């Protein structure tokens, strides 16, 4: 049973108290046994029975935070699209590129051409790098298969990753990412295939926890999303949505009306959408890397926070709009681009991110009984960490009480 003592700052990030309440203590202690937290709080209050535990002495004076949670990634894909990055820099829009055969459809071909072994190796490499940054749980979407076999294949890859490396994976079926060209004239057949084949198999075999959809001009429309959400709900999947990213299509309100776990992007959310999310308790997931790469104004996070909406922060790691899995960088951008404070951002990458993926009872905060997932950061406090940004500030990542790489 180990204990960390004289931690410079420990942010427990318990849920209560709103976006900025990270429940931090200076000169703190954290005790755990196997994969479970026993105690977290000020060192002076550490109960006598934990004072004699085996002390880990390397991290005195550091910052300790809950393991970071990347609650929105498109982890498994083949190839990259650096040429499209260049095209966008010279003025072509994301949607123009998509219409001419680039974008998501191109990654679908590249993914089909990549073997399972190579896809798994790419994901493992990304997850290992994410873990070094302090990330301990990752939500991972499909969406680069778009056939029953292709989508289930990606879910099976996530299952094998979950079983073979330490970072926890929360799998999401995103079959409604793009409509395959062969269905463009008969879109309803693709929707039917999602509702009748993919969702029942993904849910029935326990391969997916959530169902996500891309509601946007050029992707899917509201009526299609409703059919998919109804089928997903019927089969017991949680709901997520890519909404109001490039235009306001009423996605936030739709998510709220279905009690979705999260509504993501929301760069173009309306006032009505904000009110609807506030009333439903749906988490708004901010993806500032995508806004940065697309050169767009990000989600108006301040207005959402003011309205009482919990705002999570994630990377959106994907080969098109956010080809980076650096969650602390996304957190810094949420500060500078969205005027969120470092404390608000930390809450957004921990307990609110956990809520966005239905894992808030197990991870996302440092409380007795929760999984001993935490990151030791080389900084005196949360503000200093994000202000004096460096690519690697994380000194150690613990998952289930085990130090990675030890
Ligand atoms: O979250 N918006 C849709 N999906 C991704 C982009 C995927 C891609 O371009 O390959 C996103 O931004
Ligand atoms: Fe996304």
mmCIF file of C-alpha atoms and ligand atoms in Angstrom:
data_model
loop_
_atom_site.group_PDB
_atom_site.id
_atom_site.type_symbol
_atom_site.label_atom_id
_atom_site.label_comp_id
_atom_site.label_asym_id
_atom_site.label_seq_id
_atom_site.Cartn_x
_atom_site.Cartn_y
_atom_site.Cartn_z
ATOM 1 C CA UNK A 1 0.000 0.000 0.000
ATOM 2 C CA UNK A 2 1.842 3.151 -1.178
ATOM 3 C CA UNK A 3 1.368 6.773 -0.159
ATOM 4 C CA UNK A 4 2.522 9.992 -1.803
ATOM 5 C CA UNK A 5 3.231 12.688 0.812
ATOM 6 C CA UNK A 6 4.072 16.387 0.657
ATOM 7 C CA UNK A 7 2.539 16.791 -2.786
ATOM 8 C CA UNK A 8 2.918 20.478 -3.782
ATOM 9 C CA UNK A 9 -0.694 20.672 -4.957
ATOM 10 C CA UNK A 10 -3.283 17.903 -5.192
ATOM 11 C CA UNK A 11 -6.395 18.696 -7.263
ATOM 12 C CA UNK A 12 -9.023 16.069 -6.442
ATOM 13 C CA UNK A 13 -11.513 17.402 -9.036
ATOM 14 C CA UNK A 14 -14.574 16.107 -7.197
ATOM 15 C CA UNK A 15 -17.745 16.712 -9.195
ATOM 16 C CA UNK A 16 -19.579 19.162 -6.973
ATOM 17 C CA UNK A 17 -19.125 22.923 -7.007
ATOM 18 C CA UNK A 18 -19.158 23.893 -10.677
ATOM 19 C CA UNK A 19 -16.619 24.260 -13.452
ATOM 20 C CA UNK A 20 -13.842 25.991 -11.487
ATOM 21 C CA UNK A 21 -14.071 23.911 -8.290
ATOM 22 C CA UNK A 22 -11.104 21.534 -8.508
ATOM 23 C CA UNK A 23 -10.935 21.041 -4.722
ATOM 24 C CA UNK A 24 -7.181 21.545 -4.507
ATOM 25 C CA UNK A 25 -4.994 21.220 -1.418
ATOM 26 C CA UNK A 26 -1.379 22.292 -0.947
ATOM 27 C CA UNK A 27 1.057 19.990 0.900
ATOM 28 C CA UNK A 28 -1.194 17.020 0.315
ATOM 29 C CA UNK A 29 -1.122 13.236 0.486
ATOM 30 C CA UNK A 30 -2.589 10.437 -1.610
ATOM 31 C CA UNK A 31 -2.821 6.819 -0.443
ATOM 32 C CA UNK A 32 -3.931 3.830 -2.476
ATOM 33 C CA UNK A 33 -4.076 0.060 -2.327
ATOM 34 C CA UNK A 34 -3.770 -1.999 -5.486
ATOM 35 C CA UNK A 35 -6.005 -0.209 -8.010
ATOM 36 C CA UNK A 36 -8.115 1.776 -5.542
ATOM 37 C CA UNK A 37 -7.685 5.156 -3.862
ATOM 38 C CA UNK A 38 -7.852 4.981 -0.060
ATOM 39 C CA UNK A 39 -7.397 8.596 0.891
ATOM 40 C CA UNK A 40 -6.681 12.026 -0.699
ATOM 41 C CA UNK A 41 -6.328 15.366 1.099
ATOM 42 C CA UNK A 42 -4.054 17.676 3.099
ATOM 43 C CA UNK A 43 -0.968 15.911 4.448
ATOM 44 C CA UNK A 44 -1.617 17.261 7.939
ATOM 45 C CA UNK A 45 -4.934 15.392 7.981
ATOM 46 C CA UNK A 46 -3.575 12.046 6.734
ATOM 47 C CA UNK A 47 -5.072 9.430 9.102
ATOM 48 C CA UNK A 48 -2.544 7.595 11.302
ATOM 49 C CA UNK A 49 -3.143 4.231 9.633
ATOM 50 C CA UNK A 50 -1.886 5.608 6.295
ATOM 51 C CA UNK A 51 1.170 7.400 7.684
ATOM 52 C CA UNK A 52 3.130 4.158 7.937
ATOM 53 C CA UNK A 53 2.489 3.038 4.360
ATOM 54 C CA UNK A 54 5.347 2.662 1.866
ATOM 55 C CA UNK A 55 6.235 6.228 0.886
ATOM 56 C CA UNK A 56 6.877 7.173 -2.733
ATOM 57 C CA UNK A 57 9.356 10.002 -2.211
ATOM 58 C CA UNK A 58 10.155 11.111 -5.763
ATOM 59 C CA UNK A 59 7.372 13.623 -6.304
ATOM 60 C CA UNK A 60 7.387 15.954 -3.303
ATOM 61 C CA UNK A 61 6.415 19.504 -4.292
ATOM 62 C CA UNK A 62 4.814 18.408 -7.597
ATOM 63 C CA UNK A 63 1.261 18.774 -8.869
ATOM 64 C CA UNK A 64 -0.933 15.666 -8.772
ATOM 65 C CA UNK A 65 -4.134 15.531 -10.813
ATOM 66 C CA UNK A 66 -6.605 12.768 -11.707
ATOM 67 C CA UNK A 67 -5.552 10.786 -14.775
ATOM 68 C CA UNK A 68 -6.572 12.936 -17.738
ATOM 69 C CA UNK A 69 -9.510 11.718 -19.820
ATOM 70 C CA UNK A 70 -9.611 12.313 -23.562
ATOM 71 C CA UNK A 71 -13.365 11.961 -24.060
ATOM 72 C CA UNK A 72 -13.424 12.467 -27.864
ATOM 73 C CA UNK A 73 -11.006 10.789 -30.278
ATOM 74 C CA UNK A 74 -11.178 9.049 -33.638
ATOM 75 C CA UNK A 75 -8.301 6.800 -32.610
ATOM 76 C CA UNK A 76 -8.200 4.059 -35.263
ATOM 77 C CA UNK A 77 -7.540 5.179 -38.826
ATOM 78 C CA UNK A 78 -5.214 4.374 -41.691
ATOM 79 C CA UNK A 79 -3.021 6.931 -43.461
ATOM 80 C CA UNK A 80 -2.766 10.686 -42.877
ATOM 81 C CA UNK A 81 -3.977 13.758 -44.814
ATOM 82 C CA UNK A 82 -1.138 16.272 -44.589
ATOM 83 C CA UNK A 83 -1.781 17.367 -48.193
ATOM 84 C CA UNK A 84 -5.298 18.475 -47.205
ATOM 85 C CA UNK A 85 -3.802 20.459 -44.329
ATOM 86 C CA UNK A 86 -1.748 22.333 -46.919
ATOM 87 C CA UNK A 87 -4.770 22.804 -49.209
ATOM 88 C CA UNK A 88 -6.777 24.271 -46.340
ATOM 89 C CA UNK A 89 -3.935 26.661 -45.547
ATOM 90 C CA UNK A 90 -4.140 27.927 -49.115
ATOM 91 C CA UNK A 91 -7.855 28.602 -48.850
ATOM 92 C CA UNK A 92 -9.806 25.420 -49.714
ATOM 93 C CA UNK A 93 -12.474 24.638 -47.152
ATOM 94 C CA UNK A 94 -12.875 21.353 -45.242
ATOM 95 C CA UNK A 95 -16.229 20.813 -46.961
ATOM 96 C CA UNK A 96 -14.892 21.550 -50.474
ATOM 97 C CA UNK A 97 -12.137 18.986 -49.937
ATOM 98 C CA UNK A 98 -14.673 16.456 -48.658
ATOM 99 C CA UNK A 99 -16.955 17.004 -51.673
ATOM 100 C CA UNK A 100 -14.137 16.277 -54.097
ATOM 101 C CA UNK A 101 -13.388 12.846 -52.586
ATOM 102 C CA UNK A 102 -10.973 13.916 -49.859
ATOM 103 C CA UNK A 103 -11.740 14.114 -46.174
ATOM 104 C CA UNK A 104 -13.400 11.307 -44.265
ATOM 105 C CA UNK A 105 -14.026 9.160 -47.370
ATOM 106 C CA UNK A 106 -10.323 9.147 -48.183
ATOM 107 C CA UNK A 107 -9.485 7.919 -44.693
ATOM 108 C CA UNK A 108 -12.081 5.181 -45.109
ATOM 109 C CA UNK A 109 -10.178 3.831 -48.105
ATOM 110 C CA UNK A 110 -6.850 4.146 -46.290
ATOM 111 C CA UNK A 111 -8.264 2.381 -43.228
ATOM 112 C CA UNK A 112 -9.616 -0.494 -45.329
ATOM 113 C CA UNK A 113 -6.162 -0.858 -46.882
ATOM 114 C CA UNK A 114 -4.417 -1.065 -43.493
ATOM 115 C CA UNK A 115 -4.168 -4.474 -41.821
ATOM 116 C CA UNK A 116 -5.556 -5.112 -38.338
ATOM 117 C CA UNK A 117 -2.023 -5.622 -37.065
ATOM 118 C CA UNK A 118 -0.897 -2.243 -38.392
ATOM 119 C CA UNK A 119 -4.006 -0.433 -37.132
ATOM 120 C CA UNK A 120 -3.519 -1.923 -33.675
ATOM 121 C CA UNK A 121 0.178 -0.979 -33.726
ATOM 122 C CA UNK A 122 -0.667 2.630 -34.676
ATOM 123 C CA UNK A 123 -3.277 2.877 -31.911
ATOM 124 C CA UNK A 124 -0.924 1.346 -29.350
ATOM 125 C CA UNK A 125 1.783 3.832 -30.258
ATOM 126 C CA UNK A 126 -0.645 6.756 -29.925
ATOM 127 C CA UNK A 127 -2.007 5.457 -26.604
ATOM 128 C CA UNK A 128 1.515 5.005 -25.215
ATOM 129 C CA UNK A 129 2.340 8.633 -26.098
ATOM 130 C CA UNK A 130 -0.966 9.847 -24.641
ATOM 131 C CA UNK A 131 -0.245 7.979 -21.402
ATOM 132 C CA UNK A 132 3.121 9.759 -21.147
ATOM 133 C CA UNK A 133 1.167 13.033 -21.164
ATOM 134 C CA UNK A 134 -0.916 11.871 -18.175
ATOM 135 C CA UNK A 135 -3.908 10.492 -20.109
ATOM 136 C CA UNK A 136 -5.372 7.341 -18.533
ATOM 137 C CA UNK A 137 -8.777 6.933 -20.274
ATOM 138 C CA UNK A 138 -9.560 7.487 -23.950
ATOM 139 C CA UNK A 139 -12.906 7.458 -25.726
ATOM 140 C CA UNK A 140 -12.401 5.977 -29.197
ATOM 141 C CA UNK A 141 -14.819 6.284 -32.113
ATOM 142 C CA UNK A 142 -15.265 4.166 -35.201
ATOM 143 C CA UNK A 143 -16.431 6.026 -38.308
ATOM 144 C CA UNK A 144 -13.738 5.020 -40.796
ATOM 145 C CA UNK A 145 -15.400 1.729 -41.733
ATOM 146 C CA UNK A 146 -18.941 2.632 -42.846
ATOM 147 C CA UNK A 147 -19.932 -0.967 -43.560
ATOM 148 C CA UNK A 148 -21.129 -3.481 -40.995
ATOM 149 C CA UNK A 149 -17.812 -5.349 -41.265
ATOM 150 C CA UNK A 150 -15.720 -2.169 -41.333
ATOM 151 C CA UNK A 151 -17.353 -0.611 -38.273
ATOM 152 C CA UNK A 152 -17.417 -3.839 -36.228
ATOM 153 C CA UNK A 153 -13.779 -4.396 -37.192
ATOM 154 C CA UNK A 154 -12.791 -1.081 -35.587
ATOM 155 C CA UNK A 155 -14.777 -1.924 -32.447
ATOM 156 C CA UNK A 156 -13.000 -5.278 -32.253
ATOM 157 C CA UNK A 157 -9.678 -3.476 -32.574
ATOM 158 C CA UNK A 158 -10.660 -1.289 -29.599
ATOM 159 C CA UNK A 159 -11.595 -4.409 -27.637
ATOM 160 C CA UNK A 160 -8.239 -5.990 -28.297
ATOM 161 C CA UNK A 161 -6.484 -2.719 -27.293
ATOM 162 C CA UNK A 162 -8.513 -2.589 -24.084
ATOM 163 C CA UNK A 163 -7.245 -6.060 -23.247
ATOM 164 C CA UNK A 164 -3.619 -5.572 -24.221
ATOM 165 C CA UNK A 165 -2.422 -2.177 -22.983
ATOM 166 C CA UNK A 166 -3.049 -0.115 -19.826
ATOM 167 C CA UNK A 167 -5.000 2.954 -21.032
ATOM 168 C CA UNK A 168 -8.756 2.384 -20.573
ATOM 169 C CA UNK A 169 -10.760 2.582 -23.804
ATOM 170 C CA UNK A 170 -14.417 3.630 -24.030
ATOM 171 C CA UNK A 171 -15.651 2.563 -27.488
ATOM 172 C CA UNK A 172 -18.187 4.543 -29.523
ATOM 173 C CA UNK A 173 -19.940 3.511 -32.741
ATOM 174 C CA UNK A 174 -19.828 6.434 -35.192
ATOM 175 C CA UNK A 175 -21.233 4.714 -38.266
ATOM 176 C CA UNK A 176 -23.057 7.979 -39.096
ATOM 177 C CA UNK A 177 -19.800 9.823 -39.791
ATOM 178 C CA UNK A 178 -20.317 10.111 -43.561
ATOM 179 C CA UNK A 179 -22.753 8.535 -45.984
ATOM 180 C CA UNK A 180 -20.909 6.051 -48.251
ATOM 181 C CA UNK A 181 -21.154 7.338 -51.865
ATOM 182 C CA UNK A 182 -22.931 4.175 -53.038
ATOM 183 C CA UNK A 183 -25.841 5.055 -50.682
ATOM 184 C CA UNK A 184 -25.991 8.773 -51.549
ATOM 185 C CA UNK A 185 -29.136 8.335 -53.708
ATOM 186 C CA UNK A 186 -30.735 5.970 -51.186
ATOM 187 C CA UNK A 187 -29.507 7.262 -47.886
ATOM 188 C CA UNK A 188 -32.302 5.550 -45.999
ATOM 189 C CA UNK A 189 -30.720 2.173 -46.795
ATOM 190 C CA UNK A 190 -27.528 3.217 -45.038
ATOM 191 C CA UNK A 191 -29.511 4.531 -42.058
ATOM 192 C CA UNK A 192 -31.357 1.212 -41.959
ATOM 193 C CA UNK A 193 -28.102 -0.698 -42.009
ATOM 194 C CA UNK A 194 -26.883 1.369 -39.036
ATOM 195 C CA UNK A 195 -30.131 0.854 -37.107
ATOM 196 C CA UNK A 196 -30.840 -2.780 -37.994
ATOM 197 C CA UNK A 197 -27.349 -4.265 -38.297
ATOM 198 C CA UNK A 198 -24.575 -2.181 -36.800
ATOM 199 C CA UNK A 199 -26.204 -0.880 -33.607
ATOM 200 C CA UNK A 200 -27.709 -4.269 -32.586
ATOM 201 C CA UNK A 201 -24.418 -6.069 -33.186
ATOM 202 C CA UNK A 202 -22.269 -3.425 -31.475
ATOM 203 C CA UNK A 203 -24.601 -3.283 -28.474
ATOM 204 C CA UNK A 204 -25.468 -6.974 -28.369
ATOM 205 C CA UNK A 205 -21.836 -8.070 -28.308
ATOM 206 C CA UNK A 206 -20.896 -5.353 -25.785
ATOM 207 C CA UNK A 207 -18.475 -3.810 -28.287
ATOM 208 C CA UNK A 208 -19.696 -0.203 -27.965
ATOM 209 C CA UNK A 209 -20.801 1.931 -25.013
ATOM 210 C CA UNK A 210 -21.991 4.907 -27.069
ATOM 211 C CA UNK A 211 -23.455 5.784 -30.445
ATOM 212 C CA UNK A 212 -22.312 9.045 -32.055
ATOM 213 C CA UNK A 213 -23.552 10.881 -35.166
ATOM 214 C CA UNK A 214 -22.221 13.749 -37.305
ATOM 215 C CA UNK A 215 -25.098 16.209 -37.748
ATOM 216 C CA UNK A 216 -23.950 18.731 -40.365
ATOM 217 C CA UNK A 217 -24.615 19.910 -43.912
ATOM 218 C CA UNK A 218 -22.960 17.286 -46.104
ATOM 219 C CA UNK A 219 -23.072 14.665 -43.332
ATOM 220 C CA UNK A 220 -26.432 13.706 -41.743
ATOM 221 C CA UNK A 221 -29.655 15.636 -41.214
ATOM 222 C CA UNK A 222 -31.828 15.852 -38.116
ATOM 223 C CA UNK A 223 -34.447 13.302 -39.187
ATOM 224 C CA UNK A 224 -31.738 10.750 -39.930
ATOM 225 C CA UNK A 225 -30.068 11.419 -36.584
ATOM 226 C CA UNK A 226 -33.377 10.914 -34.769
ATOM 227 C CA UNK A 227 -33.819 7.454 -36.313
ATOM 228 C CA UNK A 228 -30.295 6.473 -35.305
ATOM 229 C CA UNK A 229 -30.652 7.868 -31.766
ATOM 230 C CA UNK A 230 -33.924 6.005 -31.281
ATOM 231 C CA UNK A 231 -32.367 2.706 -32.355
ATOM 232 C CA UNK A 232 -29.257 3.297 -30.224
ATOM 233 C CA UNK A 233 -31.344 4.167 -27.174
ATOM 234 C CA UNK A 234 -33.517 1.092 -27.697
ATOM 235 C CA UNK A 235 -30.393 -1.070 -27.700
ATOM 236 C CA UNK A 236 -29.031 0.562 -24.543
ATOM 237 C CA UNK A 237 -26.213 2.633 -26.016
ATOM 238 C CA UNK A 238 -25.441 6.082 -24.598
ATOM 239 C CA UNK A 239 -25.760 8.968 -27.068
ATOM 240 C CA UNK A 240 -23.229 11.480 -28.369
ATOM 241 C CA UNK A 241 -23.318 13.956 -31.236
ATOM 242 C CA UNK A 242 -20.951 16.007 -33.394
ATOM 243 C CA UNK A 243 -23.131 19.114 -33.437
ATOM 244 C CA UNK A 244 -23.134 22.733 -34.553
ATOM 245 C CA UNK A 245 -19.493 22.470 -35.634
ATOM 246 C CA UNK A 246 -19.494 24.245 -39.005
ATOM 247 C CA UNK A 247 -23.044 25.653 -38.853
ATOM 248 C CA UNK A 248 -25.926 25.885 -36.364
ATOM 249 C CA UNK A 249 -28.183 22.951 -37.220
ATOM 250 C CA UNK A 250 -29.965 22.766 -33.872
ATOM 251 C CA UNK A 251 -27.769 19.855 -32.810
ATOM 252 C CA UNK A 252 -27.381 20.941 -29.196
ATOM 253 C CA UNK A 253 -31.148 21.098 -28.678
ATOM 254 C CA UNK A 254 -31.593 17.723 -30.345
ATOM 255 C CA UNK A 255 -28.925 16.198 -28.062
ATOM 256 C CA UNK A 256 -30.645 17.707 -25.028
ATOM 257 C CA UNK A 257 -34.060 16.395 -26.071
ATOM 258 C CA UNK A 258 -32.619 12.847 -26.258
ATOM 259 C CA UNK A 259 -30.749 13.206 -22.948
ATOM 260 C CA UNK A 260 -27.433 12.628 -24.744
ATOM 261 C CA UNK A 261 -24.362 12.175 -22.564
ATOM 262 C CA UNK A 262 -22.514 14.811 -24.578
ATOM 263 C CA UNK A 263 -22.783 17.270 -27.440
ATOM 264 C CA UNK A 264 -19.398 17.907 -29.016
ATOM 265 C CA UNK A 265 -17.810 20.789 -31.006
ATOM 266 C CA UNK A 266 -20.672 23.373 -30.725
ATOM 267 C CA UNK A 267 -18.563 26.131 -32.301
ATOM 268 C CA UNK A 268 -21.768 27.588 -33.799
ATOM 269 C CA UNK A 269 -24.204 26.817 -30.949
ATOM 270 C CA UNK A 270 -27.230 29.130 -30.600
ATOM 271 C CA UNK A 271 -28.512 30.739 -27.388
ATOM 272 C CA UNK A 272 -31.440 28.300 -27.511
ATOM 273 C CA UNK A 273 -28.991 25.410 -27.776
ATOM 274 C CA UNK A 274 -27.119 26.646 -24.707
ATOM 275 C CA UNK A 275 -30.349 26.883 -22.703
ATOM 276 C CA UNK A 276 -31.379 23.384 -23.786
ATOM 277 C CA UNK A 277 -28.045 21.873 -22.701
ATOM 278 C CA UNK A 278 -28.211 23.676 -19.364
ATOM 279 C CA UNK A 279 -31.626 22.157 -18.711
ATOM 280 C CA UNK A 280 -30.662 18.611 -19.766
ATOM 281 C CA UNK A 281 -27.323 18.175 -17.980
ATOM 282 C CA UNK A 282 -25.690 17.079 -21.261
ATOM 283 C CA UNK A 283 -21.934 17.752 -21.194
ATOM 284 C CA UNK A 284 -20.623 20.134 -23.866
ATOM 285 C CA UNK A 285 -17.301 18.825 -25.205
ATOM 286 C CA UNK A 286 -14.993 21.547 -26.471
ATOM 287 C CA UNK A 287 -12.467 20.569 -29.145
ATOM 288 C CA UNK A 288 -10.233 23.614 -29.569
ATOM 289 C CA UNK A 289 -7.584 21.768 -31.625
ATOM 290 C CA UNK A 290 -10.189 21.204 -34.362
ATOM 291 C CA UNK A 291 -11.191 24.885 -34.282
ATOM 292 C CA UNK A 292 -7.517 25.872 -34.429
ATOM 293 C CA UNK A 293 -6.703 23.594 -37.366
ATOM 294 C CA UNK A 294 -9.833 24.740 -39.256
ATOM 295 C CA UNK A 295 -9.132 28.399 -38.432
ATOM 296 C CA UNK A 296 -12.558 28.812 -36.889
ATOM 297 C CA UNK A 297 -13.927 30.460 -33.776
ATOM 298 C CA UNK A 298 -14.272 27.792 -31.071
ATOM 299 C CA UNK A 299 -17.261 26.953 -28.874
ATOM 300 C CA UNK A 300 -18.289 29.965 -26.762
ATOM 301 C CA UNK A 301 -17.272 28.131 -23.602
ATOM 302 C CA UNK A 302 -17.712 31.133 -21.306
ATOM 303 C CA UNK A 303 -21.362 31.512 -22.272
ATOM 304 C CA UNK A 304 -21.961 27.815 -21.709
ATOM 305 C CA UNK A 305 -20.264 27.850 -18.311
ATOM 306 C CA UNK A 306 -22.225 30.933 -17.323
ATOM 307 C CA UNK A 307 -25.447 29.132 -18.240
ATOM 308 C CA UNK A 308 -24.435 26.201 -16.005
ATOM 309 C CA UNK A 309 -23.442 23.705 -18.716
ATOM 310 C CA UNK A 310 -20.510 21.422 -17.747
ATOM 311 C CA UNK A 311 -17.792 21.911 -20.381
ATOM 312 C CA UNK A 312 -15.304 19.102 -21.071
ATOM 313 C CA UNK A 313 -12.144 19.526 -23.143
ATOM 314 C CA UNK A 314 -10.796 16.848 -25.497
ATOM 315 C CA UNK A 315 -8.486 16.504 -28.516
ATOM 316 C CA UNK A 316 -10.777 15.151 -31.299
ATOM 317 C CA UNK A 317 -7.639 13.307 -32.495
ATOM 318 C CA UNK A 318 -8.303 12.431 -36.171
ATOM 319 C CA UNK A 319 -6.373 12.676 -39.465
ATOM 320 C CA UNK A 320 -8.400 15.619 -40.812
ATOM 321 C CA UNK A 321 -9.382 18.362 -38.415
ATOM 322 C CA UNK A 322 -7.227 17.544 -35.373
ATOM 323 C CA UNK A 323 -4.139 15.468 -36.149
ATOM 324 C CA UNK A 324 -2.757 15.731 -32.612
ATOM 325 C CA UNK A 325 -3.445 13.717 -29.469
ATOM 326 C CA UNK A 326 -1.775 16.210 -27.134
ATOM 327 C CA UNK A 327 -4.509 16.778 -24.536
ATOM 328 C CA UNK A 328 -2.490 19.271 -22.418
ATOM 329 C CA UNK A 329 -2.069 21.347 -25.621
ATOM 330 C CA UNK A 330 -5.846 21.267 -26.171
ATOM 331 C CA UNK A 331 -6.200 22.351 -22.538
ATOM 332 C CA UNK A 332 -3.872 25.311 -23.090
ATOM 333 C CA UNK A 333 -5.870 26.302 -26.188
ATOM 334 C CA UNK A 334 -9.087 26.164 -24.167
ATOM 335 C CA UNK A 335 -7.471 28.773 -21.895
ATOM 336 C CA UNK A 336 -6.160 31.078 -24.600
ATOM 337 C CA UNK A 337 -8.858 30.665 -27.291
ATOM 338 C CA UNK A 338 -11.884 30.203 -25.051
ATOM 339 C CA UNK A 339 -10.936 32.178 -21.959
ATOM 340 C CA UNK A 340 -11.395 29.201 -19.670
ATOM 341 C CA UNK A 341 -9.274 29.351 -16.531
ATOM 342 C CA UNK A 342 -6.709 26.575 -15.950
ATOM 343 C CA UNK A 343 -8.866 25.206 -13.116
ATOM 344 C CA UNK A 344 -11.972 25.151 -15.338
ATOM 345 C CA UNK A 345 -10.026 23.379 -18.046
ATOM 346 C CA UNK A 346 -8.690 20.777 -15.613
ATOM 347 C CA UNK A 347 -12.201 19.997 -14.449
ATOM 348 C CA UNK A 348 -13.112 19.678 -18.136
ATOM 349 C CA UNK A 349 -10.372 17.114 -18.789
ATOM 350 C CA UNK A 350 -11.109 15.054 -15.678
ATOM 351 C CA UNK A 351 -14.474 14.624 -13.945
ATOM 352 C CA UNK A 352 -16.581 16.391 -16.608
ATOM 353 C CA UNK A 353 -14.828 14.362 -19.302
ATOM 354 C CA UNK A 354 -15.626 11.249 -17.250
ATOM 355 C CA UNK A 355 -19.284 12.280 -17.174
ATOM 356 C CA UNK A 356 -19.269 12.748 -20.956
ATOM 357 C CA UNK A 357 -18.398 9.042 -21.278
ATOM 358 C CA UNK A 358 -20.469 7.728 -18.358
ATOM 359 C CA UNK A 359 -17.412 6.822 -16.265
ATOM 360 C CA UNK A 360 -17.765 9.397 -13.488
ATOM 361 C CA UNK A 361 -18.366 6.787 -10.774
ATOM 362 C CA UNK A 362 -15.007 5.105 -11.440
ATOM 363 C CA UNK A 363 -12.542 7.717 -12.705
ATOM 364 C CA UNK A 364 -12.071 11.474 -13.205
ATOM 365 C CA UNK A 365 -11.468 12.469 -9.573
ATOM 366 C CA UNK A 366 -9.213 11.449 -6.693
ATOM 367 C CA UNK A 367 -11.615 10.118 -4.068
ATOM 368 C CA UNK A 368 -11.633 6.995 -1.890
ATOM 369 C CA UNK A 369 -13.009 4.008 -3.783
ATOM 370 C CA UNK A 370 -12.175 5.333 -7.234
ATOM 371 C CA UNK A 371 -9.559 3.849 -9.537
ATOM 372 C CA UNK A 372 -6.011 4.953 -8.669
ATOM 373 C CA UNK A 373 -5.441 6.740 -11.995
ATOM 374 C CA UNK A 374 -3.400 9.909 -11.592
ATOM 375 C CA UNK A 375 -0.694 12.022 -13.191
ATOM 376 C CA UNK A 376 2.269 13.663 -11.495
ATOM 377 C CA UNK A 377 3.046 16.974 -13.152
ATOM 378 C CA UNK A 378 6.267 18.961 -12.859
ATOM 379 C CA UNK A 379 4.648 22.235 -11.775
ATOM 380 C CA UNK A 380 3.803 23.884 -8.475
ATOM 381 C CA UNK A 381 0.122 24.323 -9.370
ATOM 382 C CA UNK A 382 -2.447 24.041 -12.161
ATOM 383 C CA UNK A 383 -2.007 27.579 -13.510
ATOM 384 C CA UNK A 384 1.756 27.230 -13.739
ATOM 385 C CA UNK A 385 1.409 23.910 -15.586
ATOM 386 C CA UNK A 386 -0.681 25.334 -18.434
ATOM 387 C CA UNK A 387 0.992 28.767 -18.448
ATOM 388 C CA UNK A 388 4.606 27.553 -18.672
ATOM 389 C CA UNK A 389 3.667 25.059 -21.373
ATOM 390 C CA UNK A 390 6.092 22.304 -22.324
ATOM 391 C CA UNK A 391 5.492 19.236 -24.443
ATOM 392 C CA UNK A 392 6.226 16.903 -21.539
ATOM 393 C CA UNK A 393 5.446 18.122 -18.052
ATOM 394 C CA UNK A 394 4.156 14.774 -16.838
ATOM 395 C CA UNK A 395 6.741 12.992 -14.654
ATOM 396 C CA UNK A 396 4.707 9.854 -13.976
ATOM 397 C CA UNK A 397 1.373 8.330 -14.913
ATOM 398 C CA UNK A 398 -0.325 5.809 -12.627
ATOM 399 C CA UNK A 399 -3.084 3.604 -14.004
ATOM 400 C CA UNK A 400 -4.909 1.309 -11.597
ATOM 401 C CA UNK A 401 -2.250 2.118 -8.982
ATOM 402 C CA UNK A 402 0.625 0.995 -11.231
ATOM 403 C CA UNK A 403 3.279 3.414 -12.413
ATOM 404 C CA UNK A 404 3.658 3.190 -16.180
ATOM 405 C CA UNK A 405 7.080 2.158 -17.367
ATOM 406 C CA UNK A 406 8.129 1.122 -13.852
HETATM 407 O O1 LIG B 1 -14.624 15.553 -35.325
HETATM 408 N N1 LIG B 1 -16.559 16.290 -37.764
HETATM 409 C C1 LIG B 1 -16.419 15.125 -38.121
HETATM 410 N N2 LIG B 1 -15.445 14.297 -37.775
HETATM 411 C C2 LIG B 1 -14.135 14.684 -37.411
HETATM 412 C C3 LIG B 1 -13.287 14.888 -38.610
HETATM 413 C C4 LIG B 1 -12.931 13.602 -39.213
HETATM 414 C C5 LIG B 1 -12.061 13.691 -40.416
HETATM 415 O O2 LIG B 1 -11.923 14.760 -41.046
HETATM 416 O O3 LIG B 1 -11.501 12.625 -40.753
HETATM 417 C C6 LIG B 1 -14.164 15.819 -36.421
HETATM 418 O O4 LIG B 1 -13.752 16.957 -36.686
HETATM 419 FE FE1 LIG B 2 -14.776 14.277 -33.783
#
